[in-house]
XYZ file of N, CA, C and O in Angstrom:
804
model
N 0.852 -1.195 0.000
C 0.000 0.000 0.000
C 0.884 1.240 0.000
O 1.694 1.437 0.906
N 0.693 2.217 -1.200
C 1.323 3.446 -0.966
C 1.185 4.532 0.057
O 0.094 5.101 0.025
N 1.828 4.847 0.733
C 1.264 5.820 1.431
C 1.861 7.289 0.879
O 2.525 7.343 -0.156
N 1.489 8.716 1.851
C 2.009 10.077 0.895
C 3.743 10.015 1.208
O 4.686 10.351 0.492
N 3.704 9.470 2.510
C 5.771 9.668 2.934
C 6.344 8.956 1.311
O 7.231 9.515 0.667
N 5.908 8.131 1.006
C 6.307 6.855 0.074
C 6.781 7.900 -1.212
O 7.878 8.274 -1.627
N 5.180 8.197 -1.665
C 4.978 8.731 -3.170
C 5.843 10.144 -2.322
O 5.902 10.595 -3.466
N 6.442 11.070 -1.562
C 7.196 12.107 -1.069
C 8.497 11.787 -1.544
O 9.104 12.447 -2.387
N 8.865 10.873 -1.044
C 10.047 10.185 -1.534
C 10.245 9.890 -3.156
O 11.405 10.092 -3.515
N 9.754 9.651 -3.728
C 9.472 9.032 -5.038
C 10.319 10.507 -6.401
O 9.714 11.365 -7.043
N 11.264 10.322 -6.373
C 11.948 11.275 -6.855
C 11.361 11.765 -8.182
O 11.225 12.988 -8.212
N 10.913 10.999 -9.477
C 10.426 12.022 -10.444
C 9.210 12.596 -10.013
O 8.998 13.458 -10.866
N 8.161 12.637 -9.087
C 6.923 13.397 -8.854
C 8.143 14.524 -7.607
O 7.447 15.524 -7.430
N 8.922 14.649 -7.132
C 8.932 15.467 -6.440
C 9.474 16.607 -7.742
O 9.130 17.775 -7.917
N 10.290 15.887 -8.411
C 10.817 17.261 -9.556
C 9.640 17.319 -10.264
O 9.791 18.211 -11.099
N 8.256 16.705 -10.393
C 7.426 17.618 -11.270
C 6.734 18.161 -10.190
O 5.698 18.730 -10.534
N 6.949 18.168 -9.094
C 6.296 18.974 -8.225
C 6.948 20.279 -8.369
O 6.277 21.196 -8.844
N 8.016 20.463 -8.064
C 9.258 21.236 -8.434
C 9.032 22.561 -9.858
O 9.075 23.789 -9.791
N 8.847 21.843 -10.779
C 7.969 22.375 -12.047
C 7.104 22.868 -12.120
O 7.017 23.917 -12.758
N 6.002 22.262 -11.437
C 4.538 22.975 -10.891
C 4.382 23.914 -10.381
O 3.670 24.772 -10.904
N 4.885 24.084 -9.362
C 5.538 24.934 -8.360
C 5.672 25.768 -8.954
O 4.739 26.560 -9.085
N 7.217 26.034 -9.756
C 7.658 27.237 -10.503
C 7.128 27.341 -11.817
O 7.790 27.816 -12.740
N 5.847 26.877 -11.962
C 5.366 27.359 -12.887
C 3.991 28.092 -13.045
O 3.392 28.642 -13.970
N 3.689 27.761 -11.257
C 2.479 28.738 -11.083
C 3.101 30.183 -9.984
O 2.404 31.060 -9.475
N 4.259 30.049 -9.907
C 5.547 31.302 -9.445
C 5.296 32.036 -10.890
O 4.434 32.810 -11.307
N 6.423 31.444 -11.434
C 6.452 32.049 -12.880
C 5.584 32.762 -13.669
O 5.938 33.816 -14.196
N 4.174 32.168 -13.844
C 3.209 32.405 -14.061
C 2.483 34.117 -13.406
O 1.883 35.064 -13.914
N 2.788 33.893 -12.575
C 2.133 35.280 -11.690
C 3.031 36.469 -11.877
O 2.621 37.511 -12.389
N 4.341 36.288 -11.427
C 5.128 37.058 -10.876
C 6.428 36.815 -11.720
O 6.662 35.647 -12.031
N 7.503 38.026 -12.217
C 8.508 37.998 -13.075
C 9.601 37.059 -13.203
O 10.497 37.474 -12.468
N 9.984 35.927 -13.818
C 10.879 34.789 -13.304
C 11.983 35.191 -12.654
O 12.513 34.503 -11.782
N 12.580 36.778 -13.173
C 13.593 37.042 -12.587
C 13.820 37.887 -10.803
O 14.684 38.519 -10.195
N 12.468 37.386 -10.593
C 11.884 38.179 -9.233
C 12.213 36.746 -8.449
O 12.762 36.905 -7.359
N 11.986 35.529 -8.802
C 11.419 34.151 -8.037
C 12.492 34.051 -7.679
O 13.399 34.658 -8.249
N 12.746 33.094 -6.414
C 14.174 32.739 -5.964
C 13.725 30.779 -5.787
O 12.595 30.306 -5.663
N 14.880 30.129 -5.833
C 14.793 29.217 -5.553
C 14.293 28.649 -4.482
O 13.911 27.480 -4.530
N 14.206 29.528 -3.136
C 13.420 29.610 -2.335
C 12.107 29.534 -1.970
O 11.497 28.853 -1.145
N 11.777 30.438 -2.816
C 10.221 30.940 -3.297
C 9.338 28.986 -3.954
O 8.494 28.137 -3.667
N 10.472 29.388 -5.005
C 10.016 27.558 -5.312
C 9.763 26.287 -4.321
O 8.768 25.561 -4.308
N 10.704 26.222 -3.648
C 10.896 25.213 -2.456
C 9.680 25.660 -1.510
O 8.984 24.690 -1.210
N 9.254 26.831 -0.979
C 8.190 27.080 -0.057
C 6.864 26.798 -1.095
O 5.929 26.322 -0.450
N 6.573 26.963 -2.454
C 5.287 26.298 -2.976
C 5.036 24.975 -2.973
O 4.020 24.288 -2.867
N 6.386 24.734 -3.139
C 6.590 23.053 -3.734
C 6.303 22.310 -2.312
O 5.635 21.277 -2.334
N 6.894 22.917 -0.836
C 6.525 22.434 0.587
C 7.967 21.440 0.399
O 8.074 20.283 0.807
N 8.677 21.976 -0.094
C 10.395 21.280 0.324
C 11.338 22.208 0.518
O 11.131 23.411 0.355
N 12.560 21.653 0.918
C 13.423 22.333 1.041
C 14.336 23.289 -0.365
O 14.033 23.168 -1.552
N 15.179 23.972 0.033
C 15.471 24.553 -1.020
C 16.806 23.179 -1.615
O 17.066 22.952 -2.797
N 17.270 22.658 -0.730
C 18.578 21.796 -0.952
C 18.023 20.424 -2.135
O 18.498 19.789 -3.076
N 16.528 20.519 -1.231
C 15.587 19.207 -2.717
C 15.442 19.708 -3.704
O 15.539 19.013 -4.715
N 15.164 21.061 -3.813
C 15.225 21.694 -5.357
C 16.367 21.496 -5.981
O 16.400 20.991 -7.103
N 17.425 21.865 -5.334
C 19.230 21.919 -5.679
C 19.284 20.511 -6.213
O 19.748 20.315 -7.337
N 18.703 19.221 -5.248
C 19.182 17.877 -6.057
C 18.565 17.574 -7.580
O 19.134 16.727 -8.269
N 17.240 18.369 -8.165
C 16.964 17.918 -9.238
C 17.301 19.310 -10.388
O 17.399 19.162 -11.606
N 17.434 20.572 -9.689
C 18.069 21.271 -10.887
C 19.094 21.962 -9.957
O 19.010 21.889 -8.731
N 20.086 22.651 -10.623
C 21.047 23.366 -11.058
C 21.166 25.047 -10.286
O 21.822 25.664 -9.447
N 19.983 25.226 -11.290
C 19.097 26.765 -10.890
C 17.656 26.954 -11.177
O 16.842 26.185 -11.689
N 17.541 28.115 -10.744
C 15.989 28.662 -11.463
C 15.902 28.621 -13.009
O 14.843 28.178 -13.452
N 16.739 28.969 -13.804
C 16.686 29.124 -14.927
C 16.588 27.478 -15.543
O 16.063 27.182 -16.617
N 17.154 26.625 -14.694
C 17.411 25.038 -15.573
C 15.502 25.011 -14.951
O 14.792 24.528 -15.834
N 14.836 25.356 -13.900
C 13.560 24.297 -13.497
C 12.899 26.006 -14.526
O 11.689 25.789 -14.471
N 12.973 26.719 -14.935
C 12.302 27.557 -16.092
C 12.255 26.699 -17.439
O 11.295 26.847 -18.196
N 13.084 25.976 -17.686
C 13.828 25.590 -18.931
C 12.834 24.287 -18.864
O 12.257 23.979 -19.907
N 12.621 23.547 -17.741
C 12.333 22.454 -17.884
C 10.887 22.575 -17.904
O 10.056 21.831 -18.424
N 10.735 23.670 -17.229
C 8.713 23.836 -17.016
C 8.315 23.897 -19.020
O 7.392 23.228 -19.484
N 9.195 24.789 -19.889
C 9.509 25.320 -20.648
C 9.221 23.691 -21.780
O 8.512 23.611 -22.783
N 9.938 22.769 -21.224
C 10.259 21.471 -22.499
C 8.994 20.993 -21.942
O 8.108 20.868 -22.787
N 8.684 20.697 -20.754
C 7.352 20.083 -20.616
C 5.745 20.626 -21.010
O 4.786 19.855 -21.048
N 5.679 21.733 -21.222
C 4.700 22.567 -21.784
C 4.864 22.507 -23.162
O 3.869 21.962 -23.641
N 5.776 22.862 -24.134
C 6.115 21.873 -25.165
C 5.532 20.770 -25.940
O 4.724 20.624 -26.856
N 6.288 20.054 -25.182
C 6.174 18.458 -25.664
C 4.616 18.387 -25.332
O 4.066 17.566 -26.066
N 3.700 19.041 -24.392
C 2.461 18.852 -24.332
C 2.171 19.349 -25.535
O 1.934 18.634 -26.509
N 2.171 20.477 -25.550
C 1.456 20.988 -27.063
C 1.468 20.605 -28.293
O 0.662 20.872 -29.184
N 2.761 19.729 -28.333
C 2.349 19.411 -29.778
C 2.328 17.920 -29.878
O 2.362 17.497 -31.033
N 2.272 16.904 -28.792
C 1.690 16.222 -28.194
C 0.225 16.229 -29.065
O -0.133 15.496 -29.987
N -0.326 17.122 -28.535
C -2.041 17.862 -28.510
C -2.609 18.085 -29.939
O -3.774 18.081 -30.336
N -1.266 18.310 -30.683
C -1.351 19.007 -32.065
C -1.262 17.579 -32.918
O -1.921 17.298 -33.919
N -0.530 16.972 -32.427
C -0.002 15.694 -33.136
C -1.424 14.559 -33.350
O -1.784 13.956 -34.362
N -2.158 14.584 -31.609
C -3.331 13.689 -31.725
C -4.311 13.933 -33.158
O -4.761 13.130 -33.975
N -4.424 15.694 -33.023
C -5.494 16.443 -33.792
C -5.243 16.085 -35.461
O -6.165 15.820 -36.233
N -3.998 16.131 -35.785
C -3.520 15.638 -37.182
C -3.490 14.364 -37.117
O -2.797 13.970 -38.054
N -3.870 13.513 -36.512
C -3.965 12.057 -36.591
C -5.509 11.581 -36.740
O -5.990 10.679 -37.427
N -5.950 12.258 -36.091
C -7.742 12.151 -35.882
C -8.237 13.101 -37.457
O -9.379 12.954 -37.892
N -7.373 13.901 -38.072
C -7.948 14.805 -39.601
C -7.736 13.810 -40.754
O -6.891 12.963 -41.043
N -9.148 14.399 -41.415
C -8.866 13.474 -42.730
C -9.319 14.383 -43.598
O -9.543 15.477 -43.080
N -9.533 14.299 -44.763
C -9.754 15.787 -45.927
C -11.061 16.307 -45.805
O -11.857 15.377 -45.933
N -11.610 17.343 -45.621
C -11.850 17.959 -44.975
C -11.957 18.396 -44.173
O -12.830 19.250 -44.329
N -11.468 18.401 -42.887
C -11.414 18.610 -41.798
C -11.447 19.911 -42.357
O -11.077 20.382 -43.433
N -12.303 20.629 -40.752
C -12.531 21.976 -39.935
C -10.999 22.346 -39.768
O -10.520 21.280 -39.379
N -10.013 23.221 -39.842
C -8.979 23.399 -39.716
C -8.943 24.603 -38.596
O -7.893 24.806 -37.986
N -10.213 25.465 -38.319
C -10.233 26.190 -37.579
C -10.477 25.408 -35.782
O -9.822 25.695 -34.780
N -11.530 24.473 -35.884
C -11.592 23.504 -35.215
C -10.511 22.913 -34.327
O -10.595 22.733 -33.112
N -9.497 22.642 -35.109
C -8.343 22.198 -34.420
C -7.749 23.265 -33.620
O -7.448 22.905 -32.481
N -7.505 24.456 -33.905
C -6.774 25.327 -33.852
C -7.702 26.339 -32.350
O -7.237 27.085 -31.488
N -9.037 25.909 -32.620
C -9.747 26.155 -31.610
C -9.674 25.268 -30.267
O -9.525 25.744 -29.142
N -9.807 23.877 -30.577
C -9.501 22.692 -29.761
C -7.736 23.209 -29.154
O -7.434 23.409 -27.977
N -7.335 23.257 -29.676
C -5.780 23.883 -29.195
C -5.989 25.223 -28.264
O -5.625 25.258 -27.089
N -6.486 26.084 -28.796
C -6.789 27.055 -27.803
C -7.456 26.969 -26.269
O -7.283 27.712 -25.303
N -8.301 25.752 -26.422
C -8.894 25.443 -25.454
C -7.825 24.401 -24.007
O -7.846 24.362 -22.777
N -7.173 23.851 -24.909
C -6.511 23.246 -24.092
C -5.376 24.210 -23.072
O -5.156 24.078 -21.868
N -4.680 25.360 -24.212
C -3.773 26.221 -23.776
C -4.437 27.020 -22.391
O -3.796 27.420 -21.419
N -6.240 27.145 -22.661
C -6.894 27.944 -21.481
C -6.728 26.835 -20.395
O -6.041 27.046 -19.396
N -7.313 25.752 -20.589
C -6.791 24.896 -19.657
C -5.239 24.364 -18.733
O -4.960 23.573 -17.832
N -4.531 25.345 -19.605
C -3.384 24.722 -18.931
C -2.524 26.123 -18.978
O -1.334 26.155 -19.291
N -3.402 27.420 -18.576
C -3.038 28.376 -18.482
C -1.727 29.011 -17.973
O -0.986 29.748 -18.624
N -1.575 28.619 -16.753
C -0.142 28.757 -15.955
C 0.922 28.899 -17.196
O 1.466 29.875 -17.714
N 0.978 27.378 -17.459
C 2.137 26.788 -18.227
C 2.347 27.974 -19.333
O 3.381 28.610 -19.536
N 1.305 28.078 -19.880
C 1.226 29.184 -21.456
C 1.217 30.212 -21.166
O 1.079 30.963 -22.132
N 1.319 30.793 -20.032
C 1.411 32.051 -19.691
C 3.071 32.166 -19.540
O 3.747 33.022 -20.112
N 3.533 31.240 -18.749
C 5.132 31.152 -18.861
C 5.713 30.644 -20.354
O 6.896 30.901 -20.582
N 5.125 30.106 -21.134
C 5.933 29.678 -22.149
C 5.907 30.887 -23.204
O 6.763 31.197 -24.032
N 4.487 31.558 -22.881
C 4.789 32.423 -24.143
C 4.446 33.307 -23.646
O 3.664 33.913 -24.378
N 4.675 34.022 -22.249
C 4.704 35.547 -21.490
C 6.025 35.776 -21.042
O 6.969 36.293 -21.641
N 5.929 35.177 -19.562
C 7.135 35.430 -18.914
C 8.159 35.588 -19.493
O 8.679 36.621 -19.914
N 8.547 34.323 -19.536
C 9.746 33.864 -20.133
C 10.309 34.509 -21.607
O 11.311 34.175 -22.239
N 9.864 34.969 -21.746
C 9.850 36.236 -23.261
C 11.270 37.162 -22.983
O 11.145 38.218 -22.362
N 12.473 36.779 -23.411
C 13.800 37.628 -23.446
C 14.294 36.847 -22.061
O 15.433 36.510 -22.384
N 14.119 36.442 -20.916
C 14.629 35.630 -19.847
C 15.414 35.175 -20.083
O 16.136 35.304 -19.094
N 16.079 34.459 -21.015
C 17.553 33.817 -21.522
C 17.490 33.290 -23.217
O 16.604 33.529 -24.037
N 18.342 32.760 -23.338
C 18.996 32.072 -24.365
C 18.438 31.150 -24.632
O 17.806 31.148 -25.689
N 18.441 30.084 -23.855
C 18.095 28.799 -23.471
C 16.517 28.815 -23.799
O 16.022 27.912 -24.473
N 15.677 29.986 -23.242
C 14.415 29.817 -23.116
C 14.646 29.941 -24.601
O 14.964 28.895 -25.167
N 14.534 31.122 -25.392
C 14.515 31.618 -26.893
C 14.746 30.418 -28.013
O 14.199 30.168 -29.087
N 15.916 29.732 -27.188
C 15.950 28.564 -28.047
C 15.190 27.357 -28.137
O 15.049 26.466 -28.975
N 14.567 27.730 -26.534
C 13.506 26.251 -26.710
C 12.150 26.863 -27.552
O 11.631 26.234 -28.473
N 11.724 28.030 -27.140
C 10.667 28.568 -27.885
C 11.066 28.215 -29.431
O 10.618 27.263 -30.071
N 11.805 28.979 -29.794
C 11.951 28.710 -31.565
C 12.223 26.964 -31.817
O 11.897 26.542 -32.927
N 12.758 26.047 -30.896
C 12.562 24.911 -31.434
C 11.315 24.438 -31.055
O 11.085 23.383 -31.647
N 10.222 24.841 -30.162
C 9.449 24.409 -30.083
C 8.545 25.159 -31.471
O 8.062 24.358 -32.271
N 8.372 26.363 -31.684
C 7.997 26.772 -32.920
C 8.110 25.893 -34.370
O 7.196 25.568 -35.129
N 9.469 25.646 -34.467
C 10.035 24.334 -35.695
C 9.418 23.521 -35.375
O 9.013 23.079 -36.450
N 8.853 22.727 -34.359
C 8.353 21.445 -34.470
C 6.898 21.688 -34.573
O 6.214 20.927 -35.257
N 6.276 22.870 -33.834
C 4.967 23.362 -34.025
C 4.377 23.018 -35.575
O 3.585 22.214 -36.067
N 5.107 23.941 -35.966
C 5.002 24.204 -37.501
C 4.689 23.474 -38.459
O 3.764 23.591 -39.263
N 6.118 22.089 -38.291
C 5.800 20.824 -39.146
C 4.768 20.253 -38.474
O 4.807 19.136 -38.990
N 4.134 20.223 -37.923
C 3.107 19.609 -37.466
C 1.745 20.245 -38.016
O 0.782 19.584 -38.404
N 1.826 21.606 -37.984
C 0.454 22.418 -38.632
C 0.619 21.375 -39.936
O -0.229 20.621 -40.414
N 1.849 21.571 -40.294
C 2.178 21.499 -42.114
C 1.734 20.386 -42.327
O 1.044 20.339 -43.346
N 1.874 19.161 -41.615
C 1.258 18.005 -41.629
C -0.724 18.250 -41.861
O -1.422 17.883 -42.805
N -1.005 18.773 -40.964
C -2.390 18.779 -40.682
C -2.738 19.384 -41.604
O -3.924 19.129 -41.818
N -2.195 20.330 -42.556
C -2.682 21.036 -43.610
C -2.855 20.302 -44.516
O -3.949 20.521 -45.036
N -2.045 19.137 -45.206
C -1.891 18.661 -45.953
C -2.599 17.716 -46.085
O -2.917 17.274 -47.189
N -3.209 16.935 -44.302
C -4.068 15.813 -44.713
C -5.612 16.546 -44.645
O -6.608 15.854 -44.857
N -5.692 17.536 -44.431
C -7.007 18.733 -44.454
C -7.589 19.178 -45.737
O -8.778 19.258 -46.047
N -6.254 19.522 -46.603
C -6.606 19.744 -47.831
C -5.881 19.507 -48.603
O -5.017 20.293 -48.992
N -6.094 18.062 -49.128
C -5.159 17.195 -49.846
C -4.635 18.129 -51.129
O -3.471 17.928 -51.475
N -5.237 18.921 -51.704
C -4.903 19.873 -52.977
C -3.749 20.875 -52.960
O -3.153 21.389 -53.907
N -3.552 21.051 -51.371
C -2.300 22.099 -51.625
C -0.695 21.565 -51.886
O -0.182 20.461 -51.703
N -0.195 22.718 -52.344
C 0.775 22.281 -52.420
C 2.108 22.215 -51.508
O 1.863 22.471 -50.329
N 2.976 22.032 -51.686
C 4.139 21.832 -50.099
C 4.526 23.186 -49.725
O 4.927 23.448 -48.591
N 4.400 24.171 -50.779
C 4.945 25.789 -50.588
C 3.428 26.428 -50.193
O 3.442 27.403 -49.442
N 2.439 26.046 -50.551
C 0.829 26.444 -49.713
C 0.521 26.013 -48.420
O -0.031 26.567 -47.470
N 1.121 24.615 -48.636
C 1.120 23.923 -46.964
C 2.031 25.199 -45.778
O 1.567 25.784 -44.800
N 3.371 25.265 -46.354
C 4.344 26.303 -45.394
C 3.438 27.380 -45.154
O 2.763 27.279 -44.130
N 3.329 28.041 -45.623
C 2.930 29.379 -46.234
C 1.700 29.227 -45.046
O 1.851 29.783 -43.958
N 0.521 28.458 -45.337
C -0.553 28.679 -44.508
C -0.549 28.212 -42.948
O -1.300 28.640 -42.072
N 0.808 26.914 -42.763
C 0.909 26.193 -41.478
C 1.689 27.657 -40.439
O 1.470 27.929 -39.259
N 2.548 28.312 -41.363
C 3.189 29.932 -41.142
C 2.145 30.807 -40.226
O 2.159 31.058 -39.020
N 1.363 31.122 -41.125
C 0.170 31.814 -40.759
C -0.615 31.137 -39.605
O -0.920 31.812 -38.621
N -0.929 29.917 -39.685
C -1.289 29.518 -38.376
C -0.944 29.591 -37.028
O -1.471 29.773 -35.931
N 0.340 29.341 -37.624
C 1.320 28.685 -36.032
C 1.104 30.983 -35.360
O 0.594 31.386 -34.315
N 1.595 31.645 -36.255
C 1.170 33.438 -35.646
C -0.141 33.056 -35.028
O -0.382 32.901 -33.831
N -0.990 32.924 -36.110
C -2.285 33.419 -34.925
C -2.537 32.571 -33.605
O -2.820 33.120 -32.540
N -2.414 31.162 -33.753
C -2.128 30.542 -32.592
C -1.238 31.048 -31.231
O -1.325 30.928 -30.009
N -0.489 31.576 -32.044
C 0.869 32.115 -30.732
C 0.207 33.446 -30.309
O 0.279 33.769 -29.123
N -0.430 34.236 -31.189
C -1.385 35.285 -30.740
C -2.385 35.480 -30.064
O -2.627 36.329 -29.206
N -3.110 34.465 -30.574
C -4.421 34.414 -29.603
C -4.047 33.721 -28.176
O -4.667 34.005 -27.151
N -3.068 32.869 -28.204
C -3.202 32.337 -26.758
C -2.354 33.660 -25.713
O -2.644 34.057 -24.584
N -1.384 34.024 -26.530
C -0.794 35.557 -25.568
C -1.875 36.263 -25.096
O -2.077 36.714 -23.969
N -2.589 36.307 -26.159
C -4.336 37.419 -26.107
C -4.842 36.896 -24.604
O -4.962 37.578 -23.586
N -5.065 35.673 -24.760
C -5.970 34.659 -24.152
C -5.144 34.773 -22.411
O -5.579 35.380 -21.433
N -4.316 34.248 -22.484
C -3.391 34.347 -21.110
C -3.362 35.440 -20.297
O -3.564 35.475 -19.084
N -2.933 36.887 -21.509
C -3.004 37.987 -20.605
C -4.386 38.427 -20.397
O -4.572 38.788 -19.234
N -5.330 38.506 -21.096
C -6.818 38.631 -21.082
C -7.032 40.532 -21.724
O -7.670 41.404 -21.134
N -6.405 40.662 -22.818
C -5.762 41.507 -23.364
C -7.096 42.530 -23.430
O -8.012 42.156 -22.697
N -7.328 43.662 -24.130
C -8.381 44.535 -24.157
C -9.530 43.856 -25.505
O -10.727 44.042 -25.729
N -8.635 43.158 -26.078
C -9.438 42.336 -27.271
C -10.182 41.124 -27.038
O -11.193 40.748 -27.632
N -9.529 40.532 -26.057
C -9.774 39.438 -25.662
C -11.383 39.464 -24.531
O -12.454 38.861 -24.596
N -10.743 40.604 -23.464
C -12.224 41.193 -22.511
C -13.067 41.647 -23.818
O -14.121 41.013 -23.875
N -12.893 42.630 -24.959
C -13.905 43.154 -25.257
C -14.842 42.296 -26.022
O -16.056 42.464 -26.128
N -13.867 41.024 -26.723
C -14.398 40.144 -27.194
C -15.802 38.840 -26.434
O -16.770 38.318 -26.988
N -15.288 38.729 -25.035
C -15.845 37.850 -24.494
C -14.999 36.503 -24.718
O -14.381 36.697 -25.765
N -14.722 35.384 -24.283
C -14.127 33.998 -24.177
C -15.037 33.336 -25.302
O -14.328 32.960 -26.236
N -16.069 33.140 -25.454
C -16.720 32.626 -26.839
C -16.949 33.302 -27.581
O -17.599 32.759 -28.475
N -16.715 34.579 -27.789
C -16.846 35.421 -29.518
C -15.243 35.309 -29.924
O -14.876 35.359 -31.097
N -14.484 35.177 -28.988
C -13.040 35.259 -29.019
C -12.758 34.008 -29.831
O -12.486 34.182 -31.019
N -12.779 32.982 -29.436
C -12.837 31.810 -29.893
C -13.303 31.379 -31.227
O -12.771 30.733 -32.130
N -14.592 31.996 -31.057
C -15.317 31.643 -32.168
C -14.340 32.273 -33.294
O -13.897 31.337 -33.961
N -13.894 33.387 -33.705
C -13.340 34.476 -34.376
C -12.146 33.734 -34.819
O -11.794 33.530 -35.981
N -11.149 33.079 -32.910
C -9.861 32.833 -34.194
C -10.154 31.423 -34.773
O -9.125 30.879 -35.172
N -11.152 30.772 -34.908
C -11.474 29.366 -35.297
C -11.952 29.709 -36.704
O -11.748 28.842 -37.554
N -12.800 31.295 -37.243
C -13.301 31.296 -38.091
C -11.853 31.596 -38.988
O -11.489 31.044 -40.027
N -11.175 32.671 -38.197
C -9.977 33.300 -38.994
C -9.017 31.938 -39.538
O -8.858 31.617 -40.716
N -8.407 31.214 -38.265
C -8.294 30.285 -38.742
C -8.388 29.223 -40.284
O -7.608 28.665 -41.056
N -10.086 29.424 -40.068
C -10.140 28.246 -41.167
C -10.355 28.861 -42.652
O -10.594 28.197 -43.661
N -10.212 30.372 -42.566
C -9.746 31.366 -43.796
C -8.594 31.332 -44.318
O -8.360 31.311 -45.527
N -7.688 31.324 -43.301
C -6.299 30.890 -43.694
C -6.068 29.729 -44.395
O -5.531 29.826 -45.498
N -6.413 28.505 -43.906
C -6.250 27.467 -44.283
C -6.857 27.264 -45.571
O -6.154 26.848 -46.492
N -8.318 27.555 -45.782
C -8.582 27.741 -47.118
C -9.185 29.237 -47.660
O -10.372 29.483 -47.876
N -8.350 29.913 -47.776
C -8.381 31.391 -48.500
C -9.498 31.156 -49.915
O -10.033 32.194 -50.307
N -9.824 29.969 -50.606
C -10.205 30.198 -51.519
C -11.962 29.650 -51.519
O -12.681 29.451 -52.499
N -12.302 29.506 -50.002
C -13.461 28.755 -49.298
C -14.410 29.787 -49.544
O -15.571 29.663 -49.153
């Protein structure tokens, strides 16, 4: 029988505790404000347990950073697996939005905070962008079997912006976003969306 001392002990849930932690820190308040400290008192450990699974603040930024990530296009990956030609292309892109509201914290640090914070972050963003991308490009292609590989770029391009836009919109709760309402908002980038995808609809 597990008990909580057990699963306490249990070293990868304490570093995604660790993550969690500094990612609803992060989330609120400037990363370069948080102290490793700060982390360890959300997380309900010491600061020396933080020290055994990262480095610094910037490595458990980095890591909140790959795990928010790999979710998203995770998310993106199911959605192009489940499309077949015709698919709603705004749909997806809406379904994506929804998840990002759901997992707000994280997307508020991946594509707020953390905005100029280092190197490291910039580079995971733009590789997470590259993999974003081929993945739209995928979904475009099995969406609308007719385009071509330079229409596929071109429109998966345009996607992957408004996606990265609306959820910034969405996170900060921007003057467009309040004036819009959460379902006219939605509705809008799902319609814009699926303009992009087929401009000639």
């Amino acid at each position: 029988m597990t008990t909580s001392g057990t699963r306490a002990a249990h070293r990868p849930s304490r570093k995604q505790w660790v993550v969690e932690a500094a990612t609803e820190l992060f989330a609120t308040q400037p990363p370069d404000e948080v102290t490793v400290a700060d982390i360890a008192a959300r997380a309900e450990m010491t600061s020396a347990a933080v020290y055994y699974h990262f480095s610094s603040k910037d490595q458990v930024l980095a890591e909140a950073m790959r795990v928010f990530a790999s979710a998203l296009r995770e998310q993106l990956e199911a959605l192009t697996e489940a499309s077949e030609p015709g698919t709603d292309v705004g749909a997806a892109v809406t379904t994506l939005l929804a998840w990002l509201g759901e997992h707000r914290s994280a997307a508020t640090v991946f594509f707020v905070s953390s905005a100029g914070m280092s190197q490291e972050a910039e580079a995971l963003r733009q590789e997470s962008r590259t993999e974003l991308l081929k993945e739209l490009v995928c979904l475009i292609r099995q969406a609308r079997a007719s385009v071509s590989d330079a229409e596929a770029a071109v429109i998966g391009l345009g996607l992957l912006a408004l996606l990265e836009t609306a959820a910034i919109s969405q996170v900060r709760g921007d003057d467009v976003y309040r004036s819009l309402g959460h379902r006219f908002f939605v509705r809008e980038v799902g319609d814009l969306a699926e303009r992009i995808a087929d401009p000639g609809a």
